[in-house]
GROMACS .gro file of C-alpha atoms in nm:
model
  364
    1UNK     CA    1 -21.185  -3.990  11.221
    2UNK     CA    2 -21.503  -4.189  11.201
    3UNK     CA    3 -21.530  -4.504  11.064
    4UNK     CA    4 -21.764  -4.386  10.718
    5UNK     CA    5 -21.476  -4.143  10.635
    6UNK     CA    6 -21.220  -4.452  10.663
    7UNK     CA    7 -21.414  -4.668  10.473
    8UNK     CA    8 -21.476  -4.418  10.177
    9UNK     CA    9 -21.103  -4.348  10.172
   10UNK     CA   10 -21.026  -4.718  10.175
   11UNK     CA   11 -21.293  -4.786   9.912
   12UNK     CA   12 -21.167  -4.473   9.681
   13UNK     CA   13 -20.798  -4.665   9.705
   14UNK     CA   14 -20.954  -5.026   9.645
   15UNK     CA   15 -21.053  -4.801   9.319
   16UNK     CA   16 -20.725  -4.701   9.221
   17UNK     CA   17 -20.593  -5.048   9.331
   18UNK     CA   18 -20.853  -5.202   9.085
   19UNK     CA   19 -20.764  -5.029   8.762
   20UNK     CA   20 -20.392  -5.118   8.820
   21UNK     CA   21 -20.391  -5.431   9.026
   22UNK     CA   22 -20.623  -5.616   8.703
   23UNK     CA   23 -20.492  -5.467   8.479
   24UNK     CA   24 -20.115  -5.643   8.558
   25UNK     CA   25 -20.166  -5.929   8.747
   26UNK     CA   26 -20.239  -6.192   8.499
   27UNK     CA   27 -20.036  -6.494   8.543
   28UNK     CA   28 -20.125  -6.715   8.910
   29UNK     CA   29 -20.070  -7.053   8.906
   30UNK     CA   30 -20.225  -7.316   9.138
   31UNK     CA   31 -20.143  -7.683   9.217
   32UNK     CA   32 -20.224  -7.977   9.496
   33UNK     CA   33 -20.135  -8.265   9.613
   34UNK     CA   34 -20.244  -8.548   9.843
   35UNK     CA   35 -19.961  -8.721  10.044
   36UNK     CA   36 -19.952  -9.058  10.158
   37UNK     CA   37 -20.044  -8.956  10.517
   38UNK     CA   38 -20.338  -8.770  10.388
   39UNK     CA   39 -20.262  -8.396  10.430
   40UNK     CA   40 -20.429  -8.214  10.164
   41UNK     CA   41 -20.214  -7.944   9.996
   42UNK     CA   42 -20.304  -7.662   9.804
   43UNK     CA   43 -19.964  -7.382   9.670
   44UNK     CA   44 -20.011  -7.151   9.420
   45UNK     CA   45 -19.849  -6.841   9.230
   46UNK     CA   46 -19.906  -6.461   9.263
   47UNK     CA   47 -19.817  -6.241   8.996
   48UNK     CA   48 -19.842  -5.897   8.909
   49UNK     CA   49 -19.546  -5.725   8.713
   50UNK     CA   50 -19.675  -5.348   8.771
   51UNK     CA   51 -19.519  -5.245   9.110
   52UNK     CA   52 -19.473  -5.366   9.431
   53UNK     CA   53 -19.763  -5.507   9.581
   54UNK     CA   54 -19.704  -5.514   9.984
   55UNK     CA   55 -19.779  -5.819  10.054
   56UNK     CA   56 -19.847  -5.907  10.408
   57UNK     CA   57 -19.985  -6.142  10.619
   58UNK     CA   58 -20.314  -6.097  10.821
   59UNK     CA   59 -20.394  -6.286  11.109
   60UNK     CA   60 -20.778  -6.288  11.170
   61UNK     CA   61 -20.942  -6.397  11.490
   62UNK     CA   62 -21.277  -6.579  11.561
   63UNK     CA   63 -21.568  -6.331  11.604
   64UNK     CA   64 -21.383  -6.016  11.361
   65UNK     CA   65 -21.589  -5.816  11.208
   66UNK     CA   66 -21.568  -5.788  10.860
   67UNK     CA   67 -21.701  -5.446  10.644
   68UNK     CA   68 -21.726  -5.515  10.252
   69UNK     CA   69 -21.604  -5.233  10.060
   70UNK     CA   70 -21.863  -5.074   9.780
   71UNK     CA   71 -21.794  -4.905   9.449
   72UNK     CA   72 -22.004  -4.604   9.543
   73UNK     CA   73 -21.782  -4.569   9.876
   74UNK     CA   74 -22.020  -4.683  10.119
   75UNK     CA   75 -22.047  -4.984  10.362
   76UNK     CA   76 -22.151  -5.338  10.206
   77UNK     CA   77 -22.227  -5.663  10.382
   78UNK     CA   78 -22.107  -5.640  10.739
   79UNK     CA   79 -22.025  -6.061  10.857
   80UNK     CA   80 -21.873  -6.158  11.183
   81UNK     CA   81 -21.613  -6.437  11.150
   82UNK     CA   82 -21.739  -6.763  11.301
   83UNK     CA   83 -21.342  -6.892  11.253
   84UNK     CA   84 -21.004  -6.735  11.237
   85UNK     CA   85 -20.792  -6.745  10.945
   86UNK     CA   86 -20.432  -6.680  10.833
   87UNK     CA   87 -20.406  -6.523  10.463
   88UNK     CA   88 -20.204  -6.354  10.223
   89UNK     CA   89 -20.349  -5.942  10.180
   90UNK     CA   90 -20.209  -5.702   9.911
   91UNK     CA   91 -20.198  -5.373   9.896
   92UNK     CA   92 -20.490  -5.321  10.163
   93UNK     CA   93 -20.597  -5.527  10.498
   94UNK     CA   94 -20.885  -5.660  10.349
   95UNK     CA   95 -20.787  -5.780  10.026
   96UNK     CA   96 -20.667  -6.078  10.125
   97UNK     CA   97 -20.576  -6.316   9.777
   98UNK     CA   98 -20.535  -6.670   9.974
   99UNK     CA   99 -20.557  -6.806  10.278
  100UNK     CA  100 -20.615  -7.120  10.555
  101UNK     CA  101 -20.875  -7.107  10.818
  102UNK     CA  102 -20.835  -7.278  11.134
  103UNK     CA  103 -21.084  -7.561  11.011
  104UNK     CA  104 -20.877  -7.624  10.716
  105UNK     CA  105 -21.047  -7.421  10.444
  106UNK     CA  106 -20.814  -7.315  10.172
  107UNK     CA  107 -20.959  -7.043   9.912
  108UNK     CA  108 -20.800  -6.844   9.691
  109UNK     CA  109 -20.843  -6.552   9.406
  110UNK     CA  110 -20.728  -6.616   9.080
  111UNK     CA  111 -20.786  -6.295   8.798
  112UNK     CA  112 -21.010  -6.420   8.544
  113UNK     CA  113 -21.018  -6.162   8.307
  114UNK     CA  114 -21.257  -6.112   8.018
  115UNK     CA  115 -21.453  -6.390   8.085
  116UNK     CA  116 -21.598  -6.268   8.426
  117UNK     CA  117 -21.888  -6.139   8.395
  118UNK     CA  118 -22.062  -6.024   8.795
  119UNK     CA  119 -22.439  -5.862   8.859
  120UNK     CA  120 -22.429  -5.512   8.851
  121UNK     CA  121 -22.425  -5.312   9.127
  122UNK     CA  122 -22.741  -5.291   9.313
  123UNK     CA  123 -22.725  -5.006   9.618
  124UNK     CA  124 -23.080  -5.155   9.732
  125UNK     CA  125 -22.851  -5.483   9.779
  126UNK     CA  126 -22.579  -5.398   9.989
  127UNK     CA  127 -22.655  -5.629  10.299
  128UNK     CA  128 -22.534  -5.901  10.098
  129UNK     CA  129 -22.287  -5.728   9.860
  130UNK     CA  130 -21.894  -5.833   9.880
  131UNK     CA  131 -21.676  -5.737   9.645
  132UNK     CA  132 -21.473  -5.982   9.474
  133UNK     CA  133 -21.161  -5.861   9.637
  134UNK     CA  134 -21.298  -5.968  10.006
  135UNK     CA  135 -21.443  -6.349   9.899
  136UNK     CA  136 -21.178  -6.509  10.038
  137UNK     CA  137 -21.237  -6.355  10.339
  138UNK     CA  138 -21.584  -6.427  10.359
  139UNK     CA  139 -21.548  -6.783  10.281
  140UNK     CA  140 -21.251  -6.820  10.527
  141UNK     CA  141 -21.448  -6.654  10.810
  142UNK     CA  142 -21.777  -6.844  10.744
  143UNK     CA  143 -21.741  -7.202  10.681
  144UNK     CA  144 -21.542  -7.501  10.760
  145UNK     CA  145 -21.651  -7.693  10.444
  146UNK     CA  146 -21.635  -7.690  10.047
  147UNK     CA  147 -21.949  -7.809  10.065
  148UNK     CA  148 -22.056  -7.560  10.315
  149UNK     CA  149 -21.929  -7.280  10.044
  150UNK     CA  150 -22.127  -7.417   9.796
  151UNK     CA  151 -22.457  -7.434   9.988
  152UNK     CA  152 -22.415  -7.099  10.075
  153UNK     CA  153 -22.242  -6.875   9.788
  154UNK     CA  154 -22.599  -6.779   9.652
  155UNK     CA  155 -22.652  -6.588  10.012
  156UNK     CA  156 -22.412  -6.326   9.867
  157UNK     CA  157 -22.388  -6.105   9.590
  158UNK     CA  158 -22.081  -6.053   9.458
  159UNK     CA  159 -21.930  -5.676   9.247
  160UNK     CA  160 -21.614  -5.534   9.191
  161UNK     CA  161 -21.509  -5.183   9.300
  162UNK     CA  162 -21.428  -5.034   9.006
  163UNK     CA  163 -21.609  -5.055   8.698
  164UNK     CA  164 -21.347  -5.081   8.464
  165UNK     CA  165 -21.124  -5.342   8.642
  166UNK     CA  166 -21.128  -5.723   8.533
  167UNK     CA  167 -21.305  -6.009   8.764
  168UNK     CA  168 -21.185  -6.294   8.908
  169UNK     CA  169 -21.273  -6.657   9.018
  170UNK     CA  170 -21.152  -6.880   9.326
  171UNK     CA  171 -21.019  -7.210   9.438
  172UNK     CA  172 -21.175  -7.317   9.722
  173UNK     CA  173 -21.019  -7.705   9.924
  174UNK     CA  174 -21.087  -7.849  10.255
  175UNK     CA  175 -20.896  -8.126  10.380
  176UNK     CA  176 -21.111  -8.388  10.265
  177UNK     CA  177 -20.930  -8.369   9.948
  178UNK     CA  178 -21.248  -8.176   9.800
  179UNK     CA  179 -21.133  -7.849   9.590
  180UNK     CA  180 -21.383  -7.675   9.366
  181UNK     CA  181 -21.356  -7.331   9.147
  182UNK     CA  182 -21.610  -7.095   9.167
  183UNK     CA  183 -21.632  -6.885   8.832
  184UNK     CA  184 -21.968  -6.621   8.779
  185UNK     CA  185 -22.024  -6.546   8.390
  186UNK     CA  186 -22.272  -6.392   8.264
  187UNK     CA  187 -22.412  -6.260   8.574
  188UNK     CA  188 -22.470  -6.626   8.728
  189UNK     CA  189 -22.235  -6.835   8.919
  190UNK     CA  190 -22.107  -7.185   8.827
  191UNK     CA  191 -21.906  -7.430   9.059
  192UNK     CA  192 -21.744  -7.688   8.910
  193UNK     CA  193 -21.563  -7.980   9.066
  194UNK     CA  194 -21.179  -7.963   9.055
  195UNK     CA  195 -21.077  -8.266   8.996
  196UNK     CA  196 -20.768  -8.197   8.799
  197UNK     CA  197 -20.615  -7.990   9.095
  198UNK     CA  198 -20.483  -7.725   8.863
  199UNK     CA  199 -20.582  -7.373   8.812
  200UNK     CA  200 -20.477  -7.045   8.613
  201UNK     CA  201 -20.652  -6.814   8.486
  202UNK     CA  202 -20.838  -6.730   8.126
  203UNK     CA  203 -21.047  -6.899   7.995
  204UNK     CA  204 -21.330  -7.043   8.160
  205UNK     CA  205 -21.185  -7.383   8.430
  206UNK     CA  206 -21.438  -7.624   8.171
  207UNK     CA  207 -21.194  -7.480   7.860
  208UNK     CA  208 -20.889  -7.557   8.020
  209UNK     CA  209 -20.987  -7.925   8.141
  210UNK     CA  210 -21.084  -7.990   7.759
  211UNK     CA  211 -20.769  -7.860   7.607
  212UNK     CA  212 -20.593  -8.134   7.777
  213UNK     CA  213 -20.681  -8.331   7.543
  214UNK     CA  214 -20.424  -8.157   7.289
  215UNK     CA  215 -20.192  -8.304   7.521
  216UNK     CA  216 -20.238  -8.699   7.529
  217UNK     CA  217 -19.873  -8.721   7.363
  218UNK     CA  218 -19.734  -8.646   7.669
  219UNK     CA  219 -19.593  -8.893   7.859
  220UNK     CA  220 -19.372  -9.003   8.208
  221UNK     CA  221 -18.999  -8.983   8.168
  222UNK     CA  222 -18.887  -9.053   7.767
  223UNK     CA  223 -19.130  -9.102   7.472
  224UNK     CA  224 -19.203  -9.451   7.358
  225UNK     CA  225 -19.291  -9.549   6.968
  226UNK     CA  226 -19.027  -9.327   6.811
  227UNK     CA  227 -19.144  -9.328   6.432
  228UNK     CA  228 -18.786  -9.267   6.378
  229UNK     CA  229 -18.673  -9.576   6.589
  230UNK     CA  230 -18.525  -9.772   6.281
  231UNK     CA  231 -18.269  -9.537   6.193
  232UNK     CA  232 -17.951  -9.553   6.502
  233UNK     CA  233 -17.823  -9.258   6.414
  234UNK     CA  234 -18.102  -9.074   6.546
  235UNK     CA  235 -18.125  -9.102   6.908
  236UNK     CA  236 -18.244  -8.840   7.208
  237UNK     CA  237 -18.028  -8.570   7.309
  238UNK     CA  238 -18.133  -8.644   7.677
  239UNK     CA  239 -18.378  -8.653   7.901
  240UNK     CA  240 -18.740  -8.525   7.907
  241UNK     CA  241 -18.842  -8.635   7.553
  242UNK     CA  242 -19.174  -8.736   7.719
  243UNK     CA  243 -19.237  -8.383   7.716
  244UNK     CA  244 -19.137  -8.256   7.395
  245UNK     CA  245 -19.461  -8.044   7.252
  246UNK     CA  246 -19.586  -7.894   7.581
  247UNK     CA  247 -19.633  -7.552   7.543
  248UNK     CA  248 -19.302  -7.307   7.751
  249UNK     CA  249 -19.507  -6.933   7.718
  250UNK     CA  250 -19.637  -6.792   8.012
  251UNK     CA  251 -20.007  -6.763   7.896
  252UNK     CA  252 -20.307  -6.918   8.153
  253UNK     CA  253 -20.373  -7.190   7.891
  254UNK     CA  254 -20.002  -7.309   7.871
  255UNK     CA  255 -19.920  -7.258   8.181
  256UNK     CA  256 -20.202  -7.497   8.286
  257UNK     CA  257 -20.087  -7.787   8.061
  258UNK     CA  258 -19.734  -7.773   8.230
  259UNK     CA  259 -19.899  -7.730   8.576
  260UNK     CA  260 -20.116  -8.038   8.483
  261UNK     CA  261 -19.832  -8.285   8.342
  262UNK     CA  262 -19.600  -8.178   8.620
  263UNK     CA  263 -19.856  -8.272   8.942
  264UNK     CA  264 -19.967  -8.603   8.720
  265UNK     CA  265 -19.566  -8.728   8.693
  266UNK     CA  266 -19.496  -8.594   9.052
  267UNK     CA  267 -19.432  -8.870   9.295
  268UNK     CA  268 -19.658  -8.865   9.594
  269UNK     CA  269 -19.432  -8.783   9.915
  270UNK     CA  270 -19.536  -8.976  10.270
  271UNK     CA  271 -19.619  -8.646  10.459
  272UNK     CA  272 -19.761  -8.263  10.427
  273UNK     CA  273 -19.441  -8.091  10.511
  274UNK     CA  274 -19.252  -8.329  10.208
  275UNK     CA  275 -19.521  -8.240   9.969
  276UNK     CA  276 -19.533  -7.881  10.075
  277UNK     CA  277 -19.151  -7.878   9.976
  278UNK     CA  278 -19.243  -8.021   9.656
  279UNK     CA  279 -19.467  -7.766   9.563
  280UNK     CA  280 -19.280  -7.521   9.601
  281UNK     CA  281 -18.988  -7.698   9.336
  282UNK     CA  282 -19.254  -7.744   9.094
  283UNK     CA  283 -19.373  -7.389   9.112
  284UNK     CA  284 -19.008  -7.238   9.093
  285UNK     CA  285 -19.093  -7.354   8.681
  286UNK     CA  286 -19.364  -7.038   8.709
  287UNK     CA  287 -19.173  -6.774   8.827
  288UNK     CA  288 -19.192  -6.445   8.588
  289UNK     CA  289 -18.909  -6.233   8.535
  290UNK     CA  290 -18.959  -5.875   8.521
  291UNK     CA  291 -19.006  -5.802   8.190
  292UNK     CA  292 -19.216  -6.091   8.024
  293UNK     CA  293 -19.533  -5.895   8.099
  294UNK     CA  294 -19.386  -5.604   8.026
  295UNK     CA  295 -19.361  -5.339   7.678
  296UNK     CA  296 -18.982  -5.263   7.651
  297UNK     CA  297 -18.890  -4.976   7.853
  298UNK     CA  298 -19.184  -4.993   8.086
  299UNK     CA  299 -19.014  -5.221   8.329
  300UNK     CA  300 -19.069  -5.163   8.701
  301UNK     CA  301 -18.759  -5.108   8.887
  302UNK     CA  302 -18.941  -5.165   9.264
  303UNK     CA  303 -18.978  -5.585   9.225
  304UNK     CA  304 -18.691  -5.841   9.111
  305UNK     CA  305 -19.001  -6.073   8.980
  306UNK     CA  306 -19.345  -6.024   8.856
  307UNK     CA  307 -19.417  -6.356   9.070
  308UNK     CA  308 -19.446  -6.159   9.414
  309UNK     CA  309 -19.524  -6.460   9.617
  310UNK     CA  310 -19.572  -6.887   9.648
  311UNK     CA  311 -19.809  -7.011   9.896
  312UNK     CA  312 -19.888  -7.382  10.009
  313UNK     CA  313 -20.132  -7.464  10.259
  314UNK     CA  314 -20.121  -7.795  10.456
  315UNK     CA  315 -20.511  -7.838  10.476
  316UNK     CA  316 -20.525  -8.124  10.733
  317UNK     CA  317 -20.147  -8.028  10.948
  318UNK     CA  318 -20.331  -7.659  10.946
  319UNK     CA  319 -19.986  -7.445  10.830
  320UNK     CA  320 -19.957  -7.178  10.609
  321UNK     CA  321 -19.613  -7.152  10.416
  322UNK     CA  322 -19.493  -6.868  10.212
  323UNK     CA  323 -19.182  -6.725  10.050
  324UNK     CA  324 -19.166  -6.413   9.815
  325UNK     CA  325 -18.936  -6.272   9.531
  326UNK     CA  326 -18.727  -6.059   9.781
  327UNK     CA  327 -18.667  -6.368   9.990
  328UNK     CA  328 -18.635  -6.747   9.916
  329UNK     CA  329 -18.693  -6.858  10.229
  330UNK     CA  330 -18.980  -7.092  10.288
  331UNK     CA  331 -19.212  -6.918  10.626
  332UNK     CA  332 -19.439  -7.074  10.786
  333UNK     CA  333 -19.736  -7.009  11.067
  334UNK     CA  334 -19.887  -7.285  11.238
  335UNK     CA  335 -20.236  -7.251  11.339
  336UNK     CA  336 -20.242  -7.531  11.569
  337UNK     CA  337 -20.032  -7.252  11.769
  338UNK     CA  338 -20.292  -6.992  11.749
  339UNK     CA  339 -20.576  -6.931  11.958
  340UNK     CA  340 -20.831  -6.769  11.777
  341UNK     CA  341 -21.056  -6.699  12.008
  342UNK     CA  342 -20.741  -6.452  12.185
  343UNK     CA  343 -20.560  -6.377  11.919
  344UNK     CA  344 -20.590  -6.021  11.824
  345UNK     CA  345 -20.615  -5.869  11.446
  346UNK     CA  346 -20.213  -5.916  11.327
  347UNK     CA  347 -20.102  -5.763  11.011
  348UNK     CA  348 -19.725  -5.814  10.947
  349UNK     CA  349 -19.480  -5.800  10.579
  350UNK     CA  350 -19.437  -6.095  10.436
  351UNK     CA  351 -19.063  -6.035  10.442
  352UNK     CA  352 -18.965  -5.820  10.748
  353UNK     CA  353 -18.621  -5.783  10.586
  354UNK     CA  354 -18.615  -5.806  10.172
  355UNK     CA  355 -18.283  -5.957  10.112
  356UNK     CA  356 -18.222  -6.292  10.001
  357UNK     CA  357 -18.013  -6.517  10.282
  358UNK     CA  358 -17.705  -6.659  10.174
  359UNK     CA  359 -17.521  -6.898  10.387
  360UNK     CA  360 -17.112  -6.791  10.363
  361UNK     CA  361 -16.903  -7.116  10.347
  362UNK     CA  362 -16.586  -7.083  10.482
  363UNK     CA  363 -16.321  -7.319  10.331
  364UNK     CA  364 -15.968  -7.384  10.566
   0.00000   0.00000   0.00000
């Protein structure tokens, strides 16, 4: 089979994978943290509560090269990788939704929907057409750098496959401690500075920032200034009145106040590996059950949780850690182990056996 008929095939099921994959996956979550040592880490959320998305893990080497996927079915901008990369794919090899190159570029995809607006398609463009679905893999392949990103984000143009499927924007972090989200609305792109560390999804990353500002009540530990301090038989049930008021749904906006407050009360840990671990405790607050995103009686029975999979990537100790809904166990790849200039084109599962470990006590 020659490689135009694999490509239309793949594009016409990116196309189906659009209208479904959009339409359900609507809740990521991403935080990061800088420990003491000064690793730079980056963990976020996947969601999607339609159906199983096959996660797996690609393993890209230096010099790969890379064939964007077009709406119309036919080739888009052809790059060769200048580094390798490690990242998270679903549903197809290409689609990869966050990742760590070997320089210590972090990116990720995070749906955006309804406030995405991209260029049209333009078939007299397709040297430098990517779809939004293969960004990550662009920027992961290309540069070493946010900066580098930045100064080079206009040399693209970037569609989606499917007309009627939502858009998304990215996190992109280096291990300078630098992390930016790329958003294009209205046809044009905008990069702002992340300086929060938090992303989610809808609305626009400038909306979210300024709707902290509902949240100055919040505070560390227990509140202070109880208006109801005079009266002793009115006292705190227990702890965590600091929080009381922060919003417990599941929507972007909430979801980004509770990411917020819990990275700003967070201790900072000495190393990476520590604040990797810590990540993934705070995220365990944003897992979605099967059914929250759900109509009643539409429930998938394929996936124990619409939150498929947690990532964290140690920018500066260059590892890549994972675990998944079917399995609890923290993985990790080291790309200080790889060499990317040998390695060939890996694609594995994320979990090579879906079962959760337990660890049988035995009592004499």
């Amino acid at each position: 089979m020659n490689i135009s008929v694999i490509l239309r095939r793949a594009a016409a099921a990116a196309m189906v994978l659009a209208c479904t994959f959009f339409s359900d996956l609507n809740a990521c979550t991403g935080i990061s943290f800088t420990a003491k040592d000064g690793s730079f880490v980056l963990a976020r959320t996947a969601e999607w509560g339609g159906s199983d998305l096959h996660s797996r893990y690609v393993v890209v080497p230096r010099g790969y090269r890379h064939v964007s996927l077009t709406a119309d079915g036919g080739n888009g901008m052809i790059f060769t990788g200048k580094y390798g990369y490690v990242g998270v794919a679903a549903n197809m090899d290409q689609f990869v939704l966050e990742g760590l190159n070997e320089k210590g570029l972090s990116a990720g995809l995070f749906f955006f929907p309804g406030y995405g607006q991209y260029p049209e398609y333009d078939s007299t463009e397709v040297s430098r057409t990517v779809p939004d679905m293969q960004v990550v893999s662009w920027i992961l392949s290309g540069f070493s750098t946010v900066q580098e990103v930045i100064d080079h984000f206009d040399e693209i143009i970037v569609t989606m496959l499917y007309p009627q499927s939502g858009t998304s924007h990215w996190r992109v972090g280096d291990p300078s401690g630098r992390q930016v989200v790329i958003e294009i609305t209205g046809g044009k792109t905008h990069i702002y500075e992340n300086t929060v560390g938090v992303l989610t999804n809808s609305p626009d990353f400038p909306w979210h920032v300024t709707n902290l500002n509902n949240y100055v009540n919040l505070a560390f530990g227990e509140a202070d200034g109880n208006a109801f301090s005079a009266y002793p038989q009115v006292r705190r049930f227990g702890a965590g009145t600091g929080m009381i008021g922060i919003p417990g749904d599941v929507t972007p906006p909430s979801r980004f106040v509770r990411a917020a407050y819990y990275q700003a009360t967070a201790p900072q840990y000495p190393t990476g590996e520590e604040t990797v671990m810590s990540c993934f405790l705070i995220l365990n607050n944003f897992d979605i059950p099967i059914g929250v995103e759900r109509q009643k009686g539409q429930e998938p029975t394929d996936i124990p949780g619409a939150t498929q999979f947690t990532t964290a990537a140690d920018t500066k100790g260059l590892k890549m850690y994972w675990r998944t809904c079917w399995n609890s166990t923290i993985r990790c790849i080291d790309l200080n182990d790889i060499d990317f200039s040998k390695v060939k084109y890996t694609v594995e599962p994320l979990d090579k056996v879906r079962r959760q470990s337990v660890e049988m006590i035995t009592v004499r």
